[in-house]
mmCIF file of N, CA and C in Angstrom:
data_model
loop_
_atom_site.group_PDB
_atom_site.id
_atom_site.type_symbol
_atom_site.label_atom_id
_atom_site.label_comp_id
_atom_site.label_asym_id
_atom_site.label_seq_id
_atom_site.Cartn_x
_atom_site.Cartn_y
_atom_site.Cartn_z
ATOM 1 N N UNK A 1 -71.656 67.137 75.320
ATOM 2 C CA UNK A 1 -71.487 65.694 75.183
ATOM 3 C C UNK A 1 -70.071 65.398 74.723
ATOM 4 N N UNK A 2 -69.698 64.158 74.694
ATOM 5 C CA UNK A 2 -68.326 63.767 74.389
ATOM 6 C C UNK A 2 -68.059 63.515 72.907
ATOM 7 N N UNK A 3 -69.040 63.620 72.076
ATOM 8 C CA UNK A 3 -68.846 63.442 70.645
ATOM 9 C C UNK A 3 -68.706 62.004 70.178
ATOM 10 N N UNK A 4 -68.890 61.037 71.058
ATOM 11 C CA UNK A 4 -68.771 59.634 70.676
ATOM 12 C C UNK A 4 -70.127 59.060 70.296
ATOM 13 N N UNK A 5 -70.129 58.210 69.278
ATOM 14 C CA UNK A 5 -71.342 57.474 68.932
ATOM 15 C C UNK A 5 -71.533 56.381 69.970
ATOM 16 N N UNK A 6 -72.746 55.892 70.111
ATOM 17 C CA UNK A 6 -73.024 54.892 71.151
ATOM 18 C C UNK A 6 -72.196 53.622 70.955
ATOM 19 N N UNK A 7 -71.977 53.197 69.710
ATOM 20 C CA UNK A 7 -71.168 51.992 69.492
ATOM 21 C C UNK A 7 -69.706 52.235 69.867
ATOM 22 N N UNK A 8 -69.207 53.452 69.629
ATOM 23 C CA UNK A 8 -67.846 53.790 70.026
ATOM 24 C C UNK A 8 -67.736 53.814 71.550
ATOM 25 N N UNK A 9 -68.718 54.413 72.183
ATOM 26 C CA UNK A 9 -68.789 54.497 73.647
ATOM 27 C C UNK A 9 -68.738 53.088 74.252
ATOM 28 N N UNK A 10 -69.576 52.200 73.713
ATOM 29 C CA UNK A 10 -69.650 50.823 74.219
ATOM 30 C C UNK A 10 -68.346 50.062 73.960
ATOM 31 N N UNK A 11 -67.780 50.253 72.779
ATOM 32 C CA UNK A 11 -66.533 49.583 72.426
ATOM 33 C C UNK A 11 -65.408 49.999 73.379
ATOM 34 N N UNK A 12 -65.280 51.282 73.635
ATOM 35 C CA UNK A 12 -64.219 51.771 74.509
ATOM 36 C C UNK A 12 -64.437 51.329 75.953
ATOM 37 N N UNK A 13 -65.684 51.332 76.385
ATOM 38 C CA UNK A 13 -65.987 50.889 77.742
ATOM 39 C C UNK A 13 -65.628 49.407 77.917
ATOM 40 N N UNK A 14 -65.946 48.600 76.934
ATOM 41 C CA UNK A 14 -65.618 47.174 77.005
ATOM 42 C C UNK A 14 -64.110 46.959 76.999
ATOM 43 N N UNK A 15 -63.403 47.710 76.160
ATOM 44 C CA UNK A 15 -61.932 47.604 76.138
ATOM 45 C C UNK A 15 -61.344 47.956 77.498
ATOM 46 N N UNK A 16 -61.864 48.999 78.113
ATOM 47 C CA UNK A 16 -61.358 49.395 79.424
ATOM 48 C C UNK A 16 -61.656 48.331 80.482
ATOM 49 N N UNK A 17 -62.821 47.740 80.414
ATOM 50 C CA UNK A 17 -63.156 46.666 81.364
ATOM 51 C C UNK A 17 -62.201 45.481 81.191
ATOM 52 N N UNK A 18 -61.925 45.133 79.938
ATOM 53 C CA UNK A 18 -61.000 44.034 79.673
ATOM 54 C C UNK A 18 -59.586 44.390 80.141
ATOM 55 N N UNK A 19 -59.172 45.622 79.860
ATOM 56 C CA UNK A 19 -57.855 46.077 80.309
ATOM 57 C C UNK A 19 -57.758 46.010 81.835
ATOM 58 N N UNK A 20 -58.822 46.430 82.504
ATOM 59 C CA UNK A 20 -58.847 46.439 83.960
ATOM 60 C C UNK A 20 -58.688 45.022 84.512
ATOM 61 N N UNK A 21 -59.441 44.097 83.963
ATOM 62 C CA UNK A 21 -59.346 42.706 84.407
ATOM 63 C C UNK A 21 -57.949 42.140 84.143
ATOM 64 N N UNK A 22 -57.406 42.429 82.980
ATOM 65 C CA UNK A 22 -56.074 41.954 82.636
ATOM 66 C C UNK A 22 -54.998 42.535 83.537
ATOM 67 N N UNK A 23 -55.123 43.826 83.844
ATOM 68 C CA UNK A 23 -54.143 44.461 84.717
ATOM 69 C C UNK A 23 -54.236 43.947 86.151
ATOM 70 N N UNK A 24 -55.467 43.664 86.610
ATOM 71 C CA UNK A 24 -55.632 43.083 87.946
ATOM 72 C C UNK A 24 -54.922 41.734 88.026
ATOM 73 N N UNK A 25 -55.106 40.915 87.013
ATOM 74 C CA UNK A 25 -54.458 39.602 86.986
ATOM 75 C C UNK A 25 -52.940 39.750 86.912
ATOM 76 N N UNK A 26 -52.472 40.682 86.107
ATOM 77 C CA UNK A 26 -51.034 40.908 85.968
ATOM 78 C C UNK A 26 -50.438 41.389 87.289
ATOM 79 N N UNK A 27 -51.123 42.308 87.963
ATOM 80 C CA UNK A 27 -50.636 42.816 89.238
ATOM 81 C C UNK A 27 -50.583 41.709 90.288
ATOM 82 N N UNK A 28 -51.609 40.880 90.315
ATOM 83 C CA UNK A 28 -51.619 39.760 91.257
ATOM 84 C C UNK A 28 -50.448 38.824 90.982
ATOM 85 N N UNK A 29 -50.196 38.544 89.718
ATOM 86 C CA UNK A 29 -49.092 37.665 89.344
ATOM 87 C C UNK A 29 -47.749 38.284 89.723
ATOM 88 N N UNK A 30 -47.582 39.574 89.435
ATOM 89 C CA UNK A 30 -46.325 40.251 89.764
ATOM 90 C C UNK A 30 -46.110 40.303 91.271
ATOM 91 N N UNK A 31 -47.172 40.533 92.008
ATOM 92 C CA UNK A 31 -47.074 40.601 93.464
ATOM 93 C C UNK A 31 -46.693 39.247 94.044
ATOM 94 N N UNK A 32 -47.336 38.197 93.558
ATOM 95 C CA UNK A 32 -46.992 36.856 94.031
ATOM 96 C C UNK A 32 -45.561 36.490 93.662
ATOM 97 N N UNK A 33 -45.166 36.836 92.444
ATOM 98 C CA UNK A 33 -43.821 36.530 91.974
ATOM 99 C C UNK A 33 -42.773 37.265 92.813
ATOM 100 N N UNK A 34 -43.026 38.543 93.100
ATOM 101 C CA UNK A 34 -42.099 39.337 93.902
ATOM 102 C C UNK A 34 -42.019 38.789 95.323
ATOM 103 N N UNK A 35 -43.157 38.410 95.886
ATOM 104 C CA UNK A 35 -43.166 37.839 97.238
ATOM 105 C C UNK A 35 -42.386 36.529 97.280
ATOM 106 N N UNK A 36 -42.518 35.717 96.250
ATOM 107 C CA UNK A 36 -41.796 34.448 96.204
ATOM 108 C C UNK A 36 -40.287 34.674 96.105
ATOM 109 N N UNK A 37 -39.886 35.748 95.438
ATOM 110 C CA UNK A 37 -38.461 36.041 95.297
ATOM 111 C C UNK A 37 -37.827 36.442 96.622
ATOM 112 N N UNK A 38 -38.609 36.990 97.509
ATOM 113 C CA UNK A 38 -38.071 37.486 98.770
ATOM 114 C C UNK A 38 -37.749 36.368 99.756
ATOM 115 N N UNK A 39 -38.305 35.209 99.553
ATOM 116 C CA UNK A 39 -38.037 34.092 100.458
ATOM 117 C C UNK A 39 -36.862 33.297 99.926
ATOM 118 N N UNK A 40 -35.680 33.434 100.546
ATOM 119 C CA UNK A 40 -34.528 32.681 100.036
ATOM 120 C C UNK A 40 -34.687 31.192 100.315
ATOM 121 N N UNK A 41 -34.223 30.410 99.396
ATOM 122 C CA UNK A 41 -34.196 28.965 99.582
ATOM 123 C C UNK A 41 -33.063 28.628 100.538
ATOM 124 N N UNK A 42 -33.164 27.519 101.271
ATOM 125 C CA UNK A 42 -32.125 27.179 102.255
ATOM 126 C C UNK A 42 -30.709 27.186 101.678
ATOM 127 N N UNK A 43 -30.545 26.699 100.471
ATOM 128 C CA UNK A 43 -29.202 26.638 99.894
ATOM 129 C C UNK A 43 -28.715 27.991 99.362
ATOM 130 N N UNK A 44 -29.588 29.017 99.337
ATOM 131 C CA UNK A 44 -29.221 30.329 98.812
ATOM 132 C C UNK A 44 -28.918 31.346 99.901
ATOM 133 N N UNK A 45 -29.047 30.975 101.158
ATOM 134 C CA UNK A 45 -28.855 31.946 102.224
ATOM 135 C C UNK A 45 -27.416 32.412 102.344
ATOM 136 N N UNK A 46 -26.475 31.651 101.892
ATOM 137 C CA UNK A 46 -25.062 32.018 101.974
ATOM 138 C C UNK A 46 -24.528 32.435 100.601
ATOM 139 N N UNK A 47 -25.294 33.164 99.844
ATOM 140 C CA UNK A 47 -24.895 33.582 98.500
ATOM 141 C C UNK A 47 -23.764 34.611 98.576
ATOM 142 N N UNK A 48 -23.042 34.735 97.489
ATOM 143 C CA UNK A 48 -21.940 35.701 97.421
ATOM 144 C C UNK A 48 -22.504 37.123 97.362
ATOM 145 N N UNK A 49 -21.692 38.115 97.700
ATOM 146 C CA UNK A 49 -22.163 39.506 97.632
ATOM 147 C C UNK A 49 -22.644 39.895 96.236
ATOM 148 N N UNK A 50 -21.980 39.420 95.206
ATOM 149 C CA UNK A 50 -22.422 39.770 93.850
ATOM 150 C C UNK A 50 -23.757 39.098 93.524
ATOM 151 N N UNK A 51 -23.946 37.876 93.990
ATOM 152 C CA UNK A 51 -25.237 37.211 93.789
ATOM 153 C C UNK A 51 -26.339 37.958 94.536
ATOM 154 N N UNK A 52 -26.030 38.394 95.751
ATOM 155 C CA UNK A 52 -27.013 39.150 96.528
ATOM 156 C C UNK A 52 -27.356 40.466 95.839
ATOM 157 N N UNK A 53 -26.351 41.138 95.284
ATOM 158 C CA UNK A 53 -26.591 42.399 94.575
ATOM 159 C C UNK A 53 -27.448 42.166 93.336
ATOM 160 N N UNK A 54 -27.162 41.089 92.620
ATOM 161 C CA UNK A 54 -27.964 40.758 91.438
ATOM 162 C C UNK A 54 -29.406 40.469 91.831
ATOM 163 N N UNK A 55 -29.573 39.745 92.925
ATOM 164 C CA UNK A 55 -30.916 39.415 93.401
ATOM 165 C C UNK A 55 -31.672 40.681 93.791
ATOM 166 N N UNK A 56 -30.989 41.598 94.504
ATOM 167 C CA UNK A 56 -31.645 42.855 94.899
ATOM 168 C C UNK A 56 -32.021 43.676 93.671
ATOM 169 N N UNK A 57 -31.155 43.690 92.684
ATOM 170 C CA UNK A 57 -31.437 44.425 91.452
ATOM 171 C C UNK A 57 -32.651 43.835 90.736
ATOM 172 N N UNK A 58 -32.704 42.520 90.673
ATOM 173 C CA UNK A 58 -33.835 41.850 90.031
ATOM 174 C C UNK A 58 -35.127 42.117 90.799
ATOM 175 N N UNK A 59 -35.061 42.063 92.122
ATOM 176 C CA UNK A 59 -36.245 42.343 92.944
ATOM 177 C C UNK A 59 -36.723 43.778 92.745
ATOM 178 N N UNK A 60 -35.779 44.710 92.634
ATOM 179 C CA UNK A 60 -36.142 46.110 92.401
ATOM 180 C C UNK A 60 -36.846 46.264 91.056
ATOM 181 N N UNK A 61 -36.372 45.552 90.052
ATOM 182 C CA UNK A 61 -37.023 45.598 88.742
ATOM 183 C C UNK A 61 -38.431 45.032 88.816
ATOM 184 N N UNK A 62 -38.603 43.944 89.550
ATOM 185 C CA UNK A 62 -39.921 43.341 89.705
ATOM 186 C C UNK A 62 -40.871 44.297 90.430
ATOM 187 N N UNK A 63 -40.375 44.959 91.459
ATOM 188 C CA UNK A 63 -41.211 45.907 92.200
ATOM 189 C C UNK A 63 -41.564 47.109 91.332
ATOM 190 N N UNK A 64 -40.626 47.539 90.518
ATOM 191 C CA UNK A 64 -40.877 48.647 89.600
ATOM 192 C C UNK A 64 -41.946 48.268 88.575
ATOM 193 N N UNK A 65 -41.891 47.050 88.085
ATOM 194 C CA UNK A 65 -42.890 46.572 87.128
ATOM 195 C C UNK A 65 -44.267 46.537 87.782
ATOM 196 N N UNK A 66 -44.333 46.071 89.020
ATOM 197 C CA UNK A 66 -45.613 46.025 89.732
ATOM 198 C C UNK A 66 -46.142 47.438 89.972
ATOM 199 N N UNK A 67 -45.262 48.385 90.297
ATOM 200 C CA UNK A 67 -45.684 49.776 90.504
ATOM 201 C C UNK A 67 -46.231 50.368 89.209
ATOM 202 N N UNK A 68 -45.590 50.046 88.087
ATOM 203 C CA UNK A 68 -46.067 50.539 86.787
ATOM 204 C C UNK A 68 -47.443 49.948 86.457
ATOM 205 N N UNK A 69 -47.613 48.674 86.725
ATOM 206 C CA UNK A 69 -48.902 48.026 86.488
ATOM 207 C C UNK A 69 -49.976 48.663 87.364
ATOM 208 N N UNK A 70 -49.643 48.959 88.604
ATOM 209 C CA UNK A 70 -50.594 49.612 89.508
ATOM 210 C C UNK A 70 -50.981 50.992 88.982
ATOM 211 N N UNK A 71 -50.020 51.721 88.454
ATOM 212 C CA UNK A 71 -50.298 53.041 87.879
ATOM 213 C C UNK A 71 -51.246 52.909 86.680
ATOM 214 N N UNK A 72 -51.002 51.924 85.827
ATOM 215 C CA UNK A 72 -51.887 51.689 84.683
ATOM 216 C C UNK A 72 -53.291 51.327 85.162
ATOM 217 N N UNK A 73 -53.362 50.488 86.172
ATOM 218 C CA UNK A 73 -54.644 50.064 86.735
ATOM 219 C C UNK A 73 -55.419 51.268 87.253
ATOM 220 N N UNK A 74 -54.753 52.176 87.933
ATOM 221 C CA UNK A 74 -55.409 53.371 88.455
ATOM 222 C C UNK A 74 -55.915 54.268 87.332
ATOM 223 N N UNK A 75 -55.148 54.351 86.253
ATOM 224 C CA UNK A 75 -55.559 55.163 85.110
ATOM 225 C C UNK A 75 -56.809 54.586 84.440
ATOM 226 N N UNK A 76 -56.839 53.271 84.295
ATOM 227 C CA UNK A 76 -58.004 52.612 83.691
ATOM 228 C C UNK A 76 -59.218 52.750 84.609
ATOM 229 N N UNK A 77 -58.998 52.595 85.915
ATOM 230 C CA UNK A 77 -60.103 52.747 86.876
ATOM 231 C C UNK A 77 -60.675 54.171 86.811
ATOM 232 N N UNK A 78 -59.790 55.151 86.654
ATOM 233 C CA UNK A 78 -60.236 56.546 86.522
ATOM 234 C C UNK A 78 -61.118 56.712 85.284
ATOM 235 N N UNK A 79 -60.691 56.113 84.180
ATOM 236 C CA UNK A 79 -61.481 56.204 82.940
ATOM 237 C C UNK A 79 -62.837 55.533 83.119
ATOM 238 N N UNK A 80 -62.871 54.385 83.774
ATOM 239 C CA UNK A 80 -64.152 53.701 84.010
ATOM 240 C C UNK A 80 -65.059 54.529 84.915
ATOM 241 N N UNK A 81 -64.496 55.231 85.872
ATOM 242 C CA UNK A 81 -65.276 56.122 86.733
ATOM 243 C C UNK A 81 -65.900 57.242 85.909
ATOM 244 N N UNK A 82 -65.145 57.737 84.935
ATOM 245 C CA UNK A 82 -65.672 58.802 84.071
ATOM 246 C C UNK A 82 -66.842 58.294 83.227
ATOM 247 N N UNK A 83 -66.841 57.010 82.881
ATOM 248 C CA UNK A 83 -68.004 56.438 82.198
ATOM 249 C C UNK A 83 -69.219 56.536 83.102
ATOM 250 N N UNK A 84 -69.046 56.179 84.351
ATOM 251 C CA UNK A 84 -70.159 56.207 85.304
ATOM 252 C C UNK A 84 -70.681 57.634 85.497
ATOM 253 N N UNK A 85 -69.802 58.615 85.375
ATOM 254 C CA UNK A 85 -70.184 60.019 85.531
ATOM 255 C C UNK A 85 -70.630 60.652 84.217
ATOM 256 N N UNK A 86 -70.598 59.874 83.131
ATOM 257 C CA UNK A 86 -70.943 60.345 81.782
ATOM 258 C C UNK A 86 -70.042 61.488 81.312
ATOM 259 N N UNK A 87 -68.802 61.517 81.805
ATOM 260 C CA UNK A 87 -67.859 62.543 81.369
ATOM 261 C C UNK A 87 -66.673 61.941 80.613
ATOM 262 N N UNK A 88 -66.772 60.647 80.303
ATOM 263 C CA UNK A 88 -65.700 59.990 79.561
ATOM 264 C C UNK A 88 -65.591 60.619 78.178
ATOM 265 N N UNK A 89 -64.354 60.796 77.724
ATOM 266 C CA UNK A 89 -64.114 61.325 76.386
ATOM 267 C C UNK A 89 -64.003 62.832 76.334
ATOM 268 N N UNK A 90 -64.072 63.487 77.493
ATOM 269 C CA UNK A 90 -63.914 64.940 77.548
ATOM 270 C C UNK A 90 -62.563 65.268 78.169
ATOM 271 N N UNK A 91 -61.863 66.212 77.572
ATOM 272 C CA UNK A 91 -60.554 66.629 78.058
ATOM 273 C C UNK A 91 -60.692 67.200 79.466
ATOM 274 N N UNK A 92 -59.834 66.765 80.365
ATOM 275 C CA UNK A 92 -59.882 67.230 81.744
ATOM 276 C C UNK A 92 -59.326 68.636 81.915
ATOM 277 N N UNK A 93 -58.699 69.183 80.877
ATOM 278 C CA UNK A 93 -58.168 70.538 80.950
ATOM 279 C C UNK A 93 -59.105 71.553 80.308
ATOM 280 N N UNK A 94 -59.474 71.310 79.051
ATOM 281 C CA UNK A 94 -60.280 72.307 78.327
ATOM 282 C C UNK A 94 -61.757 71.932 78.219
ATOM 283 N N UNK A 95 -62.099 70.665 78.467
ATOM 284 C CA UNK A 95 -63.488 70.231 78.401
ATOM 285 C C UNK A 95 -63.966 69.844 77.013
ATOM 286 N N UNK A 96 -63.107 70.007 76.014
ATOM 287 C CA UNK A 96 -63.481 69.630 74.648
ATOM 288 C C UNK A 96 -63.464 68.105 74.502
ATOM 289 N N UNK A 97 -64.204 67.585 73.520
ATOM 290 C CA UNK A 97 -64.167 66.134 73.283
ATOM 291 C C UNK A 97 -62.782 65.677 72.841
ATOM 292 N N UNK A 98 -62.383 64.517 73.345
ATOM 293 C CA UNK A 98 -61.150 63.880 72.896
ATOM 294 C C UNK A 98 -61.543 63.032 71.692
ATOM 295 N N UNK A 99 -60.812 63.130 70.621
ATOM 296 C CA UNK A 99 -61.159 62.410 69.403
ATOM 297 C C UNK A 99 -61.185 60.897 69.584
ATOM 298 N N UNK A 100 -62.077 60.253 68.834
ATOM 299 C CA UNK A 100 -62.205 58.799 68.930
ATOM 300 C C UNK A 100 -60.903 58.097 68.575
ATOM 301 N N UNK A 101 -60.181 58.599 67.586
ATOM 302 C CA UNK A 101 -58.933 57.934 67.196
ATOM 303 C C UNK A 101 -57.937 57.933 68.357
ATOM 304 N N UNK A 102 -57.881 59.017 69.114
ATOM 305 C CA UNK A 102 -56.990 59.071 70.289
ATOM 306 C C UNK A 102 -57.479 58.109 71.366
ATOM 307 N N UNK A 103 -58.769 58.114 71.629
ATOM 308 C CA UNK A 103 -59.328 57.219 72.646
ATOM 309 C C UNK A 103 -59.191 55.762 72.230
ATOM 310 N N UNK A 104 -59.318 55.495 70.952
ATOM 311 C CA UNK A 104 -59.165 54.125 70.475
ATOM 312 C C UNK A 104 -57.725 53.655 70.657
ATOM 313 N N UNK A 105 -56.770 54.563 70.460
ATOM 314 C CA UNK A 105 -55.365 54.226 70.649
ATOM 315 C C UNK A 105 -55.004 54.157 72.130
ATOM 316 N N UNK A 106 -55.634 55.008 72.914
ATOM 317 C CA UNK A 106 -55.345 55.081 74.356
ATOM 318 C C UNK A 106 -56.656 55.340 75.096
ATOM 319 N N UNK A 107 -57.403 54.286 75.396
ATOM 320 C CA UNK A 107 -58.734 54.451 75.998
ATOM 321 C C UNK A 107 -58.753 55.189 77.331
ATOM 322 N N UNK A 108 -57.615 55.233 78.022
ATOM 323 C CA UNK A 108 -57.569 55.934 79.303
ATOM 324 C C UNK A 108 -57.057 57.371 79.179
ATOM 325 N N UNK A 109 -57.020 57.907 77.955
ATOM 326 C CA UNK A 109 -56.547 59.272 77.737
ATOM 327 C C UNK A 109 -57.416 60.262 78.516
ATOM 328 N N UNK A 110 -56.760 61.218 79.163
ATOM 329 C CA UNK A 110 -57.463 62.236 79.948
ATOM 330 C C UNK A 110 -57.498 63.587 79.256
ATOM 331 N N UNK A 111 -56.577 63.782 78.310
ATOM 332 C CA UNK A 111 -56.455 65.075 77.646
ATOM 333 C C UNK A 111 -56.581 64.928 76.137
ATOM 334 N N UNK A 112 -57.083 65.985 75.513
ATOM 335 C CA UNK A 112 -57.095 66.033 74.048
ATOM 336 C C UNK A 112 -55.648 66.204 73.583
ATOM 337 N N UNK A 113 -55.402 66.025 72.316
ATOM 338 C CA UNK A 113 -54.046 66.119 71.771
ATOM 339 C C UNK A 113 -53.441 67.499 72.061
ATOM 340 N N UNK A 114 -54.206 68.558 71.842
ATOM 341 C CA UNK A 114 -53.681 69.909 72.036
ATOM 342 C C UNK A 114 -53.250 70.139 73.483
ATOM 343 N N UNK A 115 -54.073 69.750 74.437
ATOM 344 C CA UNK A 115 -53.732 69.948 75.853
ATOM 345 C C UNK A 115 -52.598 69.032 76.293
ATOM 346 N N UNK A 116 -52.561 67.803 75.783
ATOM 347 C CA UNK A 116 -51.471 66.885 76.109
ATOM 348 C C UNK A 116 -50.153 67.442 75.590
ATOM 349 N N UNK A 117 -50.159 67.932 74.363
ATOM 350 C CA UNK A 117 -48.952 68.507 73.769
ATOM 351 C C UNK A 117 -48.490 69.719 74.566
ATOM 352 N N UNK A 118 -49.432 70.598 74.911
ATOM 353 C CA UNK A 118 -49.108 71.785 75.694
ATOM 354 C C UNK A 118 -48.504 71.399 77.057
ATOM 355 N N UNK A 119 -49.089 70.420 77.717
ATOM 356 C CA UNK A 119 -48.590 69.978 79.022
ATOM 357 C C UNK A 119 -47.173 69.422 78.903
ATOM 358 N N UNK A 120 -46.911 68.652 77.850
ATOM 359 C CA UNK A 120 -45.578 68.078 77.676
ATOM 360 C C UNK A 120 -44.552 69.147 77.335
ATOM 361 N N UNK A 121 -44.944 70.153 76.560
ATOM 362 C CA UNK A 121 -44.028 71.242 76.211
ATOM 363 C C UNK A 121 -43.665 72.073 77.429
ATOM 364 N N UNK A 122 -44.561 72.168 78.384
ATOM 365 C CA UNK A 122 -44.315 72.942 79.600
ATOM 366 C C UNK A 122 -43.745 72.080 80.720
ATOM 367 N N UNK A 123 -43.392 70.831 80.402
ATOM 368 C CA UNK A 123 -42.776 69.956 81.371
ATOM 369 C C UNK A 123 -43.692 69.417 82.431
ATOM 370 N N UNK A 124 -44.982 69.445 82.152
ATOM 371 C CA UNK A 124 -45.968 68.919 83.100
ATOM 372 C C UNK A 124 -46.773 67.825 82.419
ATOM 373 N N UNK A 125 -46.131 66.709 82.102
ATOM 374 C CA UNK A 125 -46.905 65.665 81.433
ATOM 375 C C UNK A 125 -48.029 65.176 82.322
ATOM 376 N N UNK A 126 -49.200 65.182 81.781
ATOM 377 C CA UNK A 126 -50.403 64.699 82.457
ATOM 378 C C UNK A 126 -50.611 63.266 82.004
ATOM 379 N N UNK A 127 -51.017 62.366 82.893
ATOM 380 C CA UNK A 127 -51.187 60.976 82.450
ATOM 381 C C UNK A 127 -52.181 60.837 81.333
ATOM 382 N N UNK A 128 -51.723 60.324 80.228
ATOM 383 C CA UNK A 128 -52.543 60.042 79.038
ATOM 384 C C UNK A 128 -53.223 61.285 78.581
#
């Protein structure tokens, strides 16, 4: 078992559901915002090269933010899937329970502290 009490299990599951909904809304907003930026206004079509470079840089930042949000969304979705499989809270490397304090700080954590530390020391950071 994962070592979590039922109230802890329920609390973390609810947090993940809320995070998932929030990230979906954020991604939709970022996507709409990025799409709106790509349509130049009639008076902006003849912008200077430096203005165009600034605009491209800003658009790249917006796309990067959306990609990061998508990555977070996928991580939360993975954690919610583990709830459905009753394997939430178990380290994906060693199979030991991930401590509640770690899960409370990072509900989408996939590794226990020891395995996460080992992965980072070997240059293979595993998500959460």
